[in-house]
Structures are given as C-alpha cells and as structure tokens.
PDB file of C-alpha atoms in Angstrom:
ATOM      1  CA  UNK A  30     -13.998 -25.345  -9.975  1.00 41.00           C
ATOM      2  CA  UNK A  31     -12.191 -22.392  -8.415  1.00 55.00           C
ATOM      3  CA  UNK A  32      -8.595 -22.378  -7.193  1.00 66.00           C
ATOM      4  CA  UNK A  33      -8.069 -23.477  -3.602  1.00 85.00           C
ATOM      5  CA  UNK A  34      -6.970 -19.952  -2.672  1.00 84.00           C
ATOM      6  CA  UNK A  35      -7.031 -16.609  -4.460  1.00 91.00           C
ATOM      7  CA  UNK A  36      -6.402 -13.045  -3.328  1.00 92.00           C
ATOM      8  CA  UNK A  37      -8.990 -11.225  -5.433  1.00 95.00           C
ATOM      9  CA  UNK A  38      -8.035  -7.693  -4.434  1.00 94.00           C
ATOM     10  CA  UNK A  39      -5.613  -5.893  -2.130  1.00 93.00           C
ATOM     11  CA  UNK A  40      -5.434  -2.155  -1.552  1.00 91.00           C
ATOM     12  CA  UNK A  41      -3.941   0.287   0.948  1.00 91.00           C
ATOM     13  CA  UNK A  42      -6.520   2.447   2.742  1.00 87.00           C
ATOM     14  CA  UNK A  43      -6.515   5.084   5.465  1.00 83.00           C
ATOM     15  CA  UNK A  44      -7.468   2.336   7.948  1.00 81.00           C
ATOM     16  CA  UNK A  45      -4.746  -0.066   6.769  1.00 87.00           C
ATOM     17  CA  UNK A  46      -4.298  -2.593   3.967  1.00 92.00           C
ATOM     18  CA  UNK A  47      -7.567  -4.297   3.042  1.00 93.00           C
ATOM     19  CA  UNK A  48      -7.802  -7.529   1.082  1.00 95.00           C
ATOM     20  CA  UNK A  49     -10.535  -9.692  -0.386  1.00 96.00           C
ATOM     21  CA  UNK A  50      -9.743 -13.396  -0.535  1.00 95.00           C
ATOM     22  CA  UNK A  51     -11.503 -16.499  -1.771  1.00 94.00           C
ATOM     23  CA  UNK A  52     -10.647 -19.993  -0.646  1.00 91.00           C
ATOM     24  CA  UNK A  53     -12.102 -23.420  -1.268  1.00 88.00           C
ATOM     25  CA  UNK A  54     -13.544 -24.943   1.905  1.00 80.00           C
ATOM     26  CA  UNK A  55     -12.437 -28.605   1.895  1.00 78.00           C
ATOM     27  CA  UNK A  56     -15.317 -29.707   4.128  1.00 73.00           C
ATOM     28  CA  UNK A  57     -18.205 -28.252   2.127  1.00 74.00           C
ATOM     29  CA  UNK A  58     -16.534 -27.814  -1.263  1.00 79.00           C
ATOM     30  CA  UNK A  59     -17.877 -24.277  -1.480  1.00 86.00           C
ATOM     31  CA  UNK A  60     -16.082 -20.972  -2.000  1.00 92.00           C
ATOM     32  CA  UNK A  61     -15.556 -18.909   1.165  1.00 93.00           C
ATOM     33  CA  UNK A  62     -15.006 -15.159   0.817  1.00 95.00           C
ATOM     34  CA  UNK A  63     -12.982 -13.384   3.492  1.00 94.00           C
ATOM     35  CA  UNK A  64     -12.043  -9.774   4.149  1.00 94.00           C
ATOM     36  CA  UNK A  65      -8.921  -8.816   6.104  1.00 91.00           C
ATOM     37  CA  UNK A  66      -7.785  -5.434   7.373  1.00 88.00           C
ATOM     38  CA  UNK A  67      -4.065  -5.778   7.867  1.00 85.00           C
ATOM     39  CA  UNK A  68      -3.616  -9.116   9.635  1.00 82.00           C
ATOM     40  CA  UNK A  69      -7.077  -8.980  11.203  1.00 83.00           C
ATOM     41  CA  UNK A  70     -10.057 -10.896   9.811  1.00 85.00           C
ATOM     42  CA  UNK A  71     -13.080  -8.610   9.458  1.00 86.00           C
ATOM     43  CA  UNK A  72     -15.656 -10.954   7.980  1.00 89.00           C
ATOM     44  CA  UNK A  73     -16.227 -14.286   6.293  1.00 91.00           C
ATOM     45  CA  UNK A  74     -19.029 -15.682   4.175  1.00 92.00           C
ATOM     46  CA  UNK A  75     -18.716 -18.809   6.324  1.00 89.00           C
ATOM     47  CA  UNK A  76     -20.339 -16.970   9.242  1.00 91.00           C
ATOM     48  CA  UNK A  77     -23.350 -14.883   8.280  1.00 94.00           C
ATOM     49  CA  UNK A  78     -26.019 -15.796  10.853  1.00 95.00           C
ATOM     50  CA  UNK A  79     -25.325 -12.756  13.019  1.00 96.00           C
ATOM     51  CA  UNK A  80     -25.344 -10.339  10.090  1.00 97.00           C
ATOM     52  CA  UNK A  81     -28.657 -11.720   8.844  1.00 98.00           C
ATOM     53  CA  UNK A  82     -30.148 -11.698  12.352  1.00 98.00           C
ATOM     54  CA  UNK A  83     -29.168  -8.033  12.686  1.00 98.00           C
ATOM     55  CA  UNK A  84     -31.620  -7.140   9.926  1.00 98.00           C
ATOM     56  CA  UNK A  85     -34.300  -9.626  10.911  1.00 98.00           C
ATOM     57  CA  UNK A  86     -34.316  -8.706  14.604  1.00 98.00           C
ATOM     58  CA  UNK A  87     -33.945  -5.006  13.910  1.00 98.00           C
ATOM     59  CA  UNK A  88     -36.931  -4.913  11.561  1.00 98.00           C
ATOM     60  CA  UNK A  89     -39.123  -7.421  13.402  1.00 96.00           C
ATOM     61  CA  UNK A  90     -40.856  -4.947  15.710  1.00 86.00           C
ATOM     62  CA  UNK A  91     -41.535  -2.280  13.113  1.00 97.00           C
ATOM     63  CA  UNK A  92     -45.068  -1.796  11.763  1.00 93.00           C
ATOM     64  CA  UNK A  93     -46.463  -3.319   8.599  1.00 94.00           C
ATOM     65  CA  UNK A  94     -45.740  -0.215   6.542  1.00 95.00           C
ATOM     66  CA  UNK A  95     -43.177   1.058   4.066  1.00 97.00           C
ATOM     67  CA  UNK A  96     -39.784   1.385   5.744  1.00 98.00           C
ATOM     68  CA  UNK A  97     -36.686   3.496   5.116  1.00 98.00           C
ATOM     69  CA  UNK A  98     -33.599   1.730   6.469  1.00 98.00           C
ATOM     70  CA  UNK A  99     -29.903   2.531   6.911  1.00 98.00           C
ATOM     71  CA  UNK A 100     -27.179  -0.096   7.186  1.00 98.00           C
ATOM     72  CA  UNK A 101     -23.856   1.064   8.584  1.00 98.00           C
ATOM     73  CA  UNK A 102     -21.138  -1.212   7.196  1.00 97.00           C
ATOM     74  CA  UNK A 103     -21.508  -2.910   3.804  1.00 97.00           C
ATOM     75  CA  UNK A 104     -19.012  -5.726   4.249  1.00 94.00           C
ATOM     76  CA  UNK A 105     -19.969  -8.750   2.183  1.00 97.00           C
ATOM     77  CA  UNK A 106     -23.556  -7.507   2.032  1.00 97.00           C
ATOM     78  CA  UNK A 107     -25.469 -10.062   4.114  1.00 98.00           C
ATOM     79  CA  UNK A 108     -27.209  -7.531   6.385  1.00 98.00           C
ATOM     80  CA  UNK A 109     -28.194  -5.436   3.371  1.00 98.00           C
ATOM     81  CA  UNK A 110     -29.531  -8.472   1.520  1.00 98.00           C
ATOM     82  CA  UNK A 111     -31.578  -9.563   4.544  1.00 98.00           C
ATOM     83  CA  UNK A 112     -33.077  -6.074   4.758  1.00 98.00           C
ATOM     84  CA  UNK A 113     -34.001  -6.147   1.065  1.00 98.00           C
ATOM     85  CA  UNK A 114     -35.660  -9.530   1.609  1.00 98.00           C
ATOM     86  CA  UNK A 115     -38.202  -7.732   3.822  1.00 98.00           C
ATOM     87  CA  UNK A 116     -40.986  -6.569   1.463  1.00 97.00           C
ATOM     88  CA  UNK A 117     -41.756  -3.589   3.717  1.00 98.00           C
ATOM     89  CA  UNK A 118     -38.386  -1.979   2.938  1.00 98.00           C
ATOM     90  CA  UNK A 119     -38.905   0.704   0.304  1.00 98.00           C
ATOM     91  CA  UNK A 120     -35.438   2.264   0.546  1.00 98.00           C
ATOM     92  CA  UNK A 121     -32.087   1.033   1.823  1.00 98.00           C
ATOM     93  CA  UNK A 122     -29.075   3.296   2.276  1.00 98.00           C
ATOM     94  CA  UNK A 123     -25.849   1.375   2.926  1.00 98.00           C
ATOM     95  CA  UNK A 124     -22.913   3.419   4.220  1.00 98.00           C
ATOM     96  CA  UNK A 125     -19.318   2.227   4.178  1.00 97.00           C
ATOM     97  CA  UNK A 126     -16.204   4.272   4.847  1.00 94.00           C
ATOM     98  CA  UNK A 127     -14.162   2.298   2.322  1.00 93.00           C
ATOM     99  CA  UNK A 128     -14.789   3.038  -1.332  1.00 94.00           C
ATOM    100  CA  UNK A 129     -12.842  -0.146  -2.053  1.00 94.00           C
ATOM    101  CA  UNK A 130     -15.539  -2.318  -0.442  1.00 95.00           C
ATOM    102  CA  UNK A 131     -18.284  -0.576  -2.416  1.00 97.00           C
ATOM    103  CA  UNK A 132     -16.222  -1.106  -5.584  1.00 96.00           C
ATOM    104  CA  UNK A 133     -16.070  -4.868  -4.928  1.00 96.00           C
ATOM    105  CA  UNK A 134     -19.863  -4.983  -5.029  1.00 97.00           C
ATOM    106  CA  UNK A 135     -20.160  -2.752  -8.062  1.00 97.00           C
ATOM    107  CA  UNK A 136     -17.646  -4.885  -9.968  1.00 96.00           C
ATOM    108  CA  UNK A 137     -19.310  -8.149  -8.940  1.00 96.00           C
ATOM    109  CA  UNK A 138     -16.250  -9.453  -7.099  1.00 97.00           C
ATOM    110  CA  UNK A 139     -18.353 -10.660  -4.155  1.00 97.00           C
ATOM    111  CA  UNK A 140     -21.334 -13.037  -4.322  1.00 95.00           C
ATOM    112  CA  UNK A 141     -24.027 -10.511  -3.354  1.00 97.00           C
ATOM    113  CA  UNK A 142     -22.707  -7.603  -5.410  1.00 97.00           C
ATOM    114  CA  UNK A 143     -25.073  -8.059  -8.339  1.00 97.00           C
ATOM    115  CA  UNK A 144     -28.089  -8.478  -6.043  1.00 97.00           C
ATOM    116  CA  UNK A 145     -27.456  -5.266  -4.129  1.00 98.00           C
ATOM    117  CA  UNK A 146     -26.441  -3.067  -7.036  1.00 98.00           C
ATOM    118  CA  UNK A 147     -29.359  -4.173  -9.231  1.00 98.00           C
ATOM    119  CA  UNK A 148     -32.078  -3.473  -6.638  1.00 98.00           C
ATOM    120  CA  UNK A 149     -33.515  -0.003  -7.236  1.00 98.00           C
ATOM    121  CA  UNK A 150     -34.309   0.340  -3.525  1.00 98.00           C
ATOM    122  CA  UNK A 151     -30.645   0.034  -2.529  1.00 98.00           C
ATOM    123  CA  UNK A 152     -28.063   2.830  -2.637  1.00 98.00           C
ATOM    124  CA  UNK A 153     -24.414   2.360  -1.645  1.00 98.00           C
ATOM    125  CA  UNK A 154     -22.879   5.473  -0.074  1.00 98.00           C
ATOM    126  CA  UNK A 155     -19.212   6.048   0.667  1.00 97.00           C
ATOM    127  CA  UNK A 156     -18.898   7.915   3.957  1.00 97.00           C
ATOM    128  CA  UNK A 157     -17.918   7.812   7.610  1.00 97.00           C
ATOM    129  CA  UNK A 158     -21.009   6.446   9.352  1.00 98.00           C
ATOM    130  CA  UNK A 159     -19.784   7.552  12.777  1.00 98.00           C
ATOM    131  CA  UNK A 160     -19.187  11.143  11.721  1.00 98.00           C
ATOM    132  CA  UNK A 161     -22.509  11.223   9.888  1.00 98.00           C
ATOM    133  CA  UNK A 162     -24.378   9.823  12.895  1.00 98.00           C
ATOM    134  CA  UNK A 163     -22.942  12.581  15.096  1.00 98.00           C
ATOM    135  CA  UNK A 164     -23.862  15.321  12.618  1.00 98.00           C
ATOM    136  CA  UNK A 165     -27.289  16.968  12.490  1.00 97.00           C
ATOM    137  CA  UNK A 166     -27.250  16.615   8.700  1.00 97.00           C
ATOM    138  CA  UNK A 167     -27.550  12.883   9.257  1.00 97.00           C
ATOM    139  CA  UNK A 168     -27.104   9.740   7.248  1.00 98.00           C
ATOM    140  CA  UNK A 169     -28.279  10.700   3.769  1.00 98.00           C
ATOM    141  CA  UNK A 170     -26.006  13.127   1.889  1.00 96.00           C
ATOM    142  CA  UNK A 171     -28.792  13.770  -0.613  1.00 96.00           C
ATOM    143  CA  UNK A 172     -31.348  14.777   2.029  1.00 97.00           C
ATOM    144  CA  UNK A 173     -29.891  16.483   5.146  1.00 96.00           C
ATOM    145  CA  UNK A 174     -31.907  15.826   8.274  1.00 96.00           C
ATOM    146  CA  UNK A 175     -33.698  12.795   6.828  1.00 98.00           C
ATOM    147  CA  UNK A 176     -35.073  10.322   9.384  1.00 98.00           C
ATOM    148  CA  UNK A 177     -35.268   6.552   9.097  1.00 98.00           C
ATOM    149  CA  UNK A 178     -37.361   3.778  10.559  1.00 98.00           C
ATOM    150  CA  UNK A 179     -34.333   1.601  11.327  1.00 98.00           C
ATOM    151  CA  UNK A 180     -30.574   2.008  11.630  1.00 98.00           C
ATOM    152  CA  UNK A 181     -28.639  -1.275  11.521  1.00 98.00           C
ATOM    153  CA  UNK A 182     -24.943  -1.094  12.415  1.00 98.00           C
ATOM    154  CA  UNK A 183     -22.215  -3.684  11.832  1.00 97.00           C
ATOM    155  CA  UNK A 184     -18.762  -2.109  11.651  1.00 96.00           C
ATOM    156  CA  UNK A 185     -16.823  -2.696  14.876  1.00 94.00           C
ATOM    157  CA  UNK A 186     -16.191  -6.052  16.511  1.00 94.00           C
ATOM    158  CA  UNK A 187     -18.140  -4.813  19.546  1.00 96.00           C
ATOM    159  CA  UNK A 188     -18.708  -1.602  21.524  1.00 97.00           C
ATOM    160  CA  UNK A 189     -15.471  -2.364  23.387  1.00 96.00           C
ATOM    161  CA  UNK A 190     -13.417  -3.585  20.420  1.00 95.00           C
ATOM    162  CA  UNK A 191     -13.559  -0.841  17.809  1.00 95.00           C
ATOM    163  CA  UNK A 192     -11.717  -0.607  14.510  1.00 91.00           C
ATOM    164  CA  UNK A 193     -10.776   3.030  15.112  1.00 92.00           C
ATOM    165  CA  UNK A 194     -10.655   5.022  18.379  1.00 95.00           C
ATOM    166  CA  UNK A 195     -13.007   7.681  16.993  1.00 95.00           C
ATOM    167  CA  UNK A 196     -15.796   5.078  16.785  1.00 97.00           C
ATOM    168  CA  UNK A 197     -15.937   4.678  20.554  1.00 98.00           C
ATOM    169  CA  UNK A 198     -17.929   7.871  21.141  1.00 98.00           C
ATOM    170  CA  UNK A 199     -21.006   6.469  19.394  1.00 98.00           C
ATOM    171  CA  UNK A 200     -21.403   3.760  22.040  1.00 98.00           C
ATOM    172  CA  UNK A 201     -21.664   6.294  24.858  1.00 98.00           C
ATOM    173  CA  UNK A 202     -24.996   7.928  25.825  1.00 98.00           C
ATOM    174  CA  UNK A 203     -24.182  11.190  24.025  1.00 98.00           C
ATOM    175  CA  UNK A 204     -23.302   9.364  20.815  1.00 98.00           C
ATOM    176  CA  UNK A 205     -26.383   7.159  20.996  1.00 98.00           C
ATOM    177  CA  UNK A 206     -28.541  10.215  21.650  1.00 98.00           C
ATOM    178  CA  UNK A 207     -27.200  11.936  18.535  1.00 98.00           C
ATOM    179  CA  UNK A 208     -27.824   8.785  16.491  1.00 98.00           C
ATOM    180  CA  UNK A 209     -31.391   8.488  17.811  1.00 98.00           C
ATOM    181  CA  UNK A 210     -32.186  11.903  16.329  1.00 97.00           C
ATOM    182  CA  UNK A 211     -32.003  10.305  12.878  1.00 98.00           C
ATOM    183  CA  UNK A 212     -34.838   7.877  13.709  1.00 98.00           C
ATOM    184  CA  UNK A 213     -38.557   8.358  13.334  1.00 97.00           C
ATOM    185  CA  UNK A 214     -40.703   8.047  16.462  1.00 95.00           C
ATOM    186  CA  UNK A 215     -40.994   4.318  17.231  1.00 94.00           C
ATOM    187  CA  UNK A 216     -37.853   3.744  15.167  1.00 97.00           C
ATOM    188  CA  UNK A 217     -35.243   1.079  15.887  1.00 98.00           C
ATOM    189  CA  UNK A 218     -31.476   1.021  16.294  1.00 98.00           C
ATOM    190  CA  UNK A 219     -29.850  -2.423  16.086  1.00 98.00           C
ATOM    191  CA  UNK A 220     -26.184  -3.312  16.551  1.00 98.00           C
ATOM    192  CA  UNK A 221     -24.172  -6.454  15.796  1.00 98.00           C
ATOM    193  CA  UNK A 222     -21.429  -7.467  18.237  1.00 98.00           C
ATOM    194  CA  UNK A 223     -19.002 -10.363  18.273  1.00 95.00           C
ATOM    195  CA  UNK A 224     -18.846 -10.259  22.086  1.00 97.00           C
ATOM    196  CA  UNK A 225     -21.317 -11.594  24.665  1.00 97.00           C
ATOM    197  CA  UNK A 226     -23.915  -9.128  26.003  1.00 97.00           C
ATOM    198  CA  UNK A 227     -22.172  -6.164  27.625  1.00 97.00           C
ATOM    199  CA  UNK A 228     -23.840  -4.708  30.736  1.00 97.00           C
ATOM    200  CA  UNK A 229     -22.061  -1.377  30.398  1.00 97.00           C
ATOM    201  CA  UNK A 230     -23.263  -0.865  26.831  1.00 98.00           C
ATOM    202  CA  UNK A 231     -26.747  -2.115  27.734  1.00 98.00           C
ATOM    203  CA  UNK A 232     -26.839   0.543  30.444  1.00 98.00           C
ATOM    204  CA  UNK A 233     -25.869   3.227  27.939  1.00 98.00           C
ATOM    205  CA  UNK A 234     -28.727   2.112  25.677  1.00 98.00           C
ATOM    206  CA  UNK A 235     -31.254   2.416  28.515  1.00 97.00           C
ATOM    207  CA  UNK A 236     -30.197   6.026  29.097  1.00 97.00           C
ATOM    208  CA  UNK A 237     -31.273   6.932  25.569  1.00 98.00           C
ATOM    209  CA  UNK A 238     -33.899   4.448  24.376  1.00 98.00           C
ATOM    210  CA  UNK A 239     -37.131   3.617  26.234  1.00 96.00           C
ATOM    211  CA  UNK A 240     -36.790  -0.053  25.301  1.00 95.00           C
ATOM    212  CA  UNK A 241     -33.755  -2.224  24.548  1.00 97.00           C
ATOM    213  CA  UNK A 242     -32.744  -5.877  24.587  1.00 97.00           C
ATOM    214  CA  UNK A 243     -29.715  -8.043  23.814  1.00 98.00           C
ATOM    215  CA  UNK A 244     -30.336 -11.122  21.663  1.00 98.00           C
ATOM    216  CA  UNK A 245     -27.760 -13.925  21.582  1.00 98.00           C
ATOM    217  CA  UNK A 246     -27.482 -15.564  18.150  1.00 97.00           C
ATOM    218  CA  UNK A 247     -26.118 -19.126  18.041  1.00 96.00           C
ATOM    219  CA  UNK A 248     -24.558 -20.619  14.909  1.00 91.00           C
ATOM    220  CA  UNK A 249     -22.438 -23.598  13.906  1.00 85.00           C
ATOM    221  CA  UNK A 250     -18.692 -23.042  13.839  1.00 83.00           C
ATOM    222  CA  UNK A 251     -17.042 -25.684  11.646  1.00 72.00           C
ATOM    223  CA  UNK A 252     -13.580 -24.172  12.191  1.00 68.00           C
ATOM    224  CA  UNK A 253     -13.611 -24.546  15.963  1.00 71.00           C
ATOM    225  CA  UNK A 254     -16.274 -27.237  16.264  1.00 73.00           C
ATOM    226  CA  UNK A 255     -19.537 -26.823  18.139  1.00 84.00           C
ATOM    227  CA  UNK A 256     -21.347 -23.505  18.135  1.00 88.00           C
ATOM    228  CA  UNK A 257     -20.408 -19.857  18.514  1.00 92.00           C
ATOM    229  CA  UNK A 258     -22.464 -16.784  19.325  1.00 95.00           C
ATOM    230  CA  UNK A 259     -22.926 -13.163  18.328  1.00 96.00           C
ATOM    231  CA  UNK A 260     -25.009 -10.539  20.092  1.00 98.00           C
ATOM    232  CA  UNK A 261     -27.595  -8.303  18.442  1.00 98.00           C
ATOM    233  CA  UNK A 262     -28.747  -5.310  20.463  1.00 98.00           C
ATOM    234  CA  UNK A 263     -32.130  -3.877  19.512  1.00 98.00           C
ATOM    235  CA  UNK A 264     -33.253  -0.523  20.932  1.00 98.00           C
ATOM    236  CA  UNK A 265     -36.417   1.404  20.186  1.00 96.00           C
ATOM    237  CA  UNK A 266     -37.314   5.077  20.438  1.00 94.00           C
ATOM    238  CA  UNK A 267     -40.933   4.188  21.289  1.00 84.00           C
ATOM    239  CA  UNK A 268     -42.367   2.662  24.441  1.00 63.00           C
ATOM    240  CA  UNK A 269     -43.520  -0.481  22.601  1.00 64.00           C
ATOM    241  CA  UNK A 270     -40.231  -1.322  20.847  1.00 60.00           C
ATOM    242  CA  UNK A 271     -38.278  -3.570  20.673  1.00 59.00           C
TER     243      UNK A 271
END
C-alpha cells in the first residue's frame, strides 16, 4: 500500500514550478496522480474521460488506413495511450514543452510511462508545440514539412484560458490556418477544452476548416458529486470530416 500522500517530483521550469504528486483516494482506495503548475492543478488521473475522448473522437472519422498522428501535450499520457490503442496508428509523435514531464514517463514515475516509452510507434519530443505549429518546418524536428493525418491538442485549459499568452494566437483563424498546413487532405484537428462549447472559437474553426463540431463529454465527478463535462472540438480539412 502506498503512502496517503507523496510529492514524487518538484522542479522549477520556465513556466513556473511543476510538481508530480500521488495521493491515496479514500473512496476508491486507488492511487491518484496529479500535476500542478505553481498552485494550479493541470491534470489528474482521476479525470481522464476527456483526454481519452480527444483521441477517440479525433480519429473516429479517419479512413481505415495507416495513420500518422501528433499529440500536443503529453501530460499523464492518456490521450497518447488512447491513440496507440487504435490499430490504424502507425506512428505517434507526442510533443511537450517541458522536458521534466517527458522525464517522468521515461523514468516510469507515472502509470503510463512504461507503456508509451516501450511502444516503437511512439516518440516523445521536447518542444514548443505552438511555435512548431506556426512554423512551416512543422511538428516533426526529424522531417521538416511532414504532414499528419491527425493533430490532437491538450495543453491549455481552453481557447480562452491559456497557460501562456503566446498560446492564444493558435486559436485565431491565422493560427489555425498555419496548423492546418501540417495536415494531409481529409486530415483532422481535435482540441480538448475544460470549458463549455465556445461560439467564438467555433466560428474561428469554420473560417479555416470545411467541417467542424463541438462534442460535450460527460463524466462522473466524485469530488464535487454528480457529473462534469469537457468539450472536444473536431475539425476536418476535407468536406466529409468530421
């Protein structure tokens, strides 16, 4: 049995102090892993439905063929794992700005670390997703200009609540247009958000992508009681997606 609470790692970063914690959930008796940036909670293994739905909804409309996928934001790895669970995925590039988060997975400090680092299809890349998305060289440092079938993004709390001011440009039409250049024809961009569907962001998507939709994901919330929701936006570069 693990201790009731443990701070596994704490490090200063350019974005603020980041910490990985593990606590024993008294209700379920299971270990809950949490990541904090400063005093702000970024993610918890107690709530993973939205992260998993990001991959499932993002990949659902793609053809039955081999897929090259990018995940922006490694976190605790649930979106990446859900993508690897899809047998069509032949390569997965996961980009995170914090080398510390990648190190947690490589050292096996988080539950999914061994799964992700042992899968030959999966590569963890330290980099600024937002800068890479805006650059014509794109999202794969090894292959400038490479295109992907799907880009799945889970970094900011929502298009309105960003972790750094420089992220905001991606959620505007110009930023989305630059990102879309890294997709194949009939490719998909999907975004996780902690907020309800946002009409302003939905409008920005329609300026760039022929098809888009906002999916509300419901999940149990044992901390607050009842259910909570996330939003997953799915936008396609082709007329028949999403």
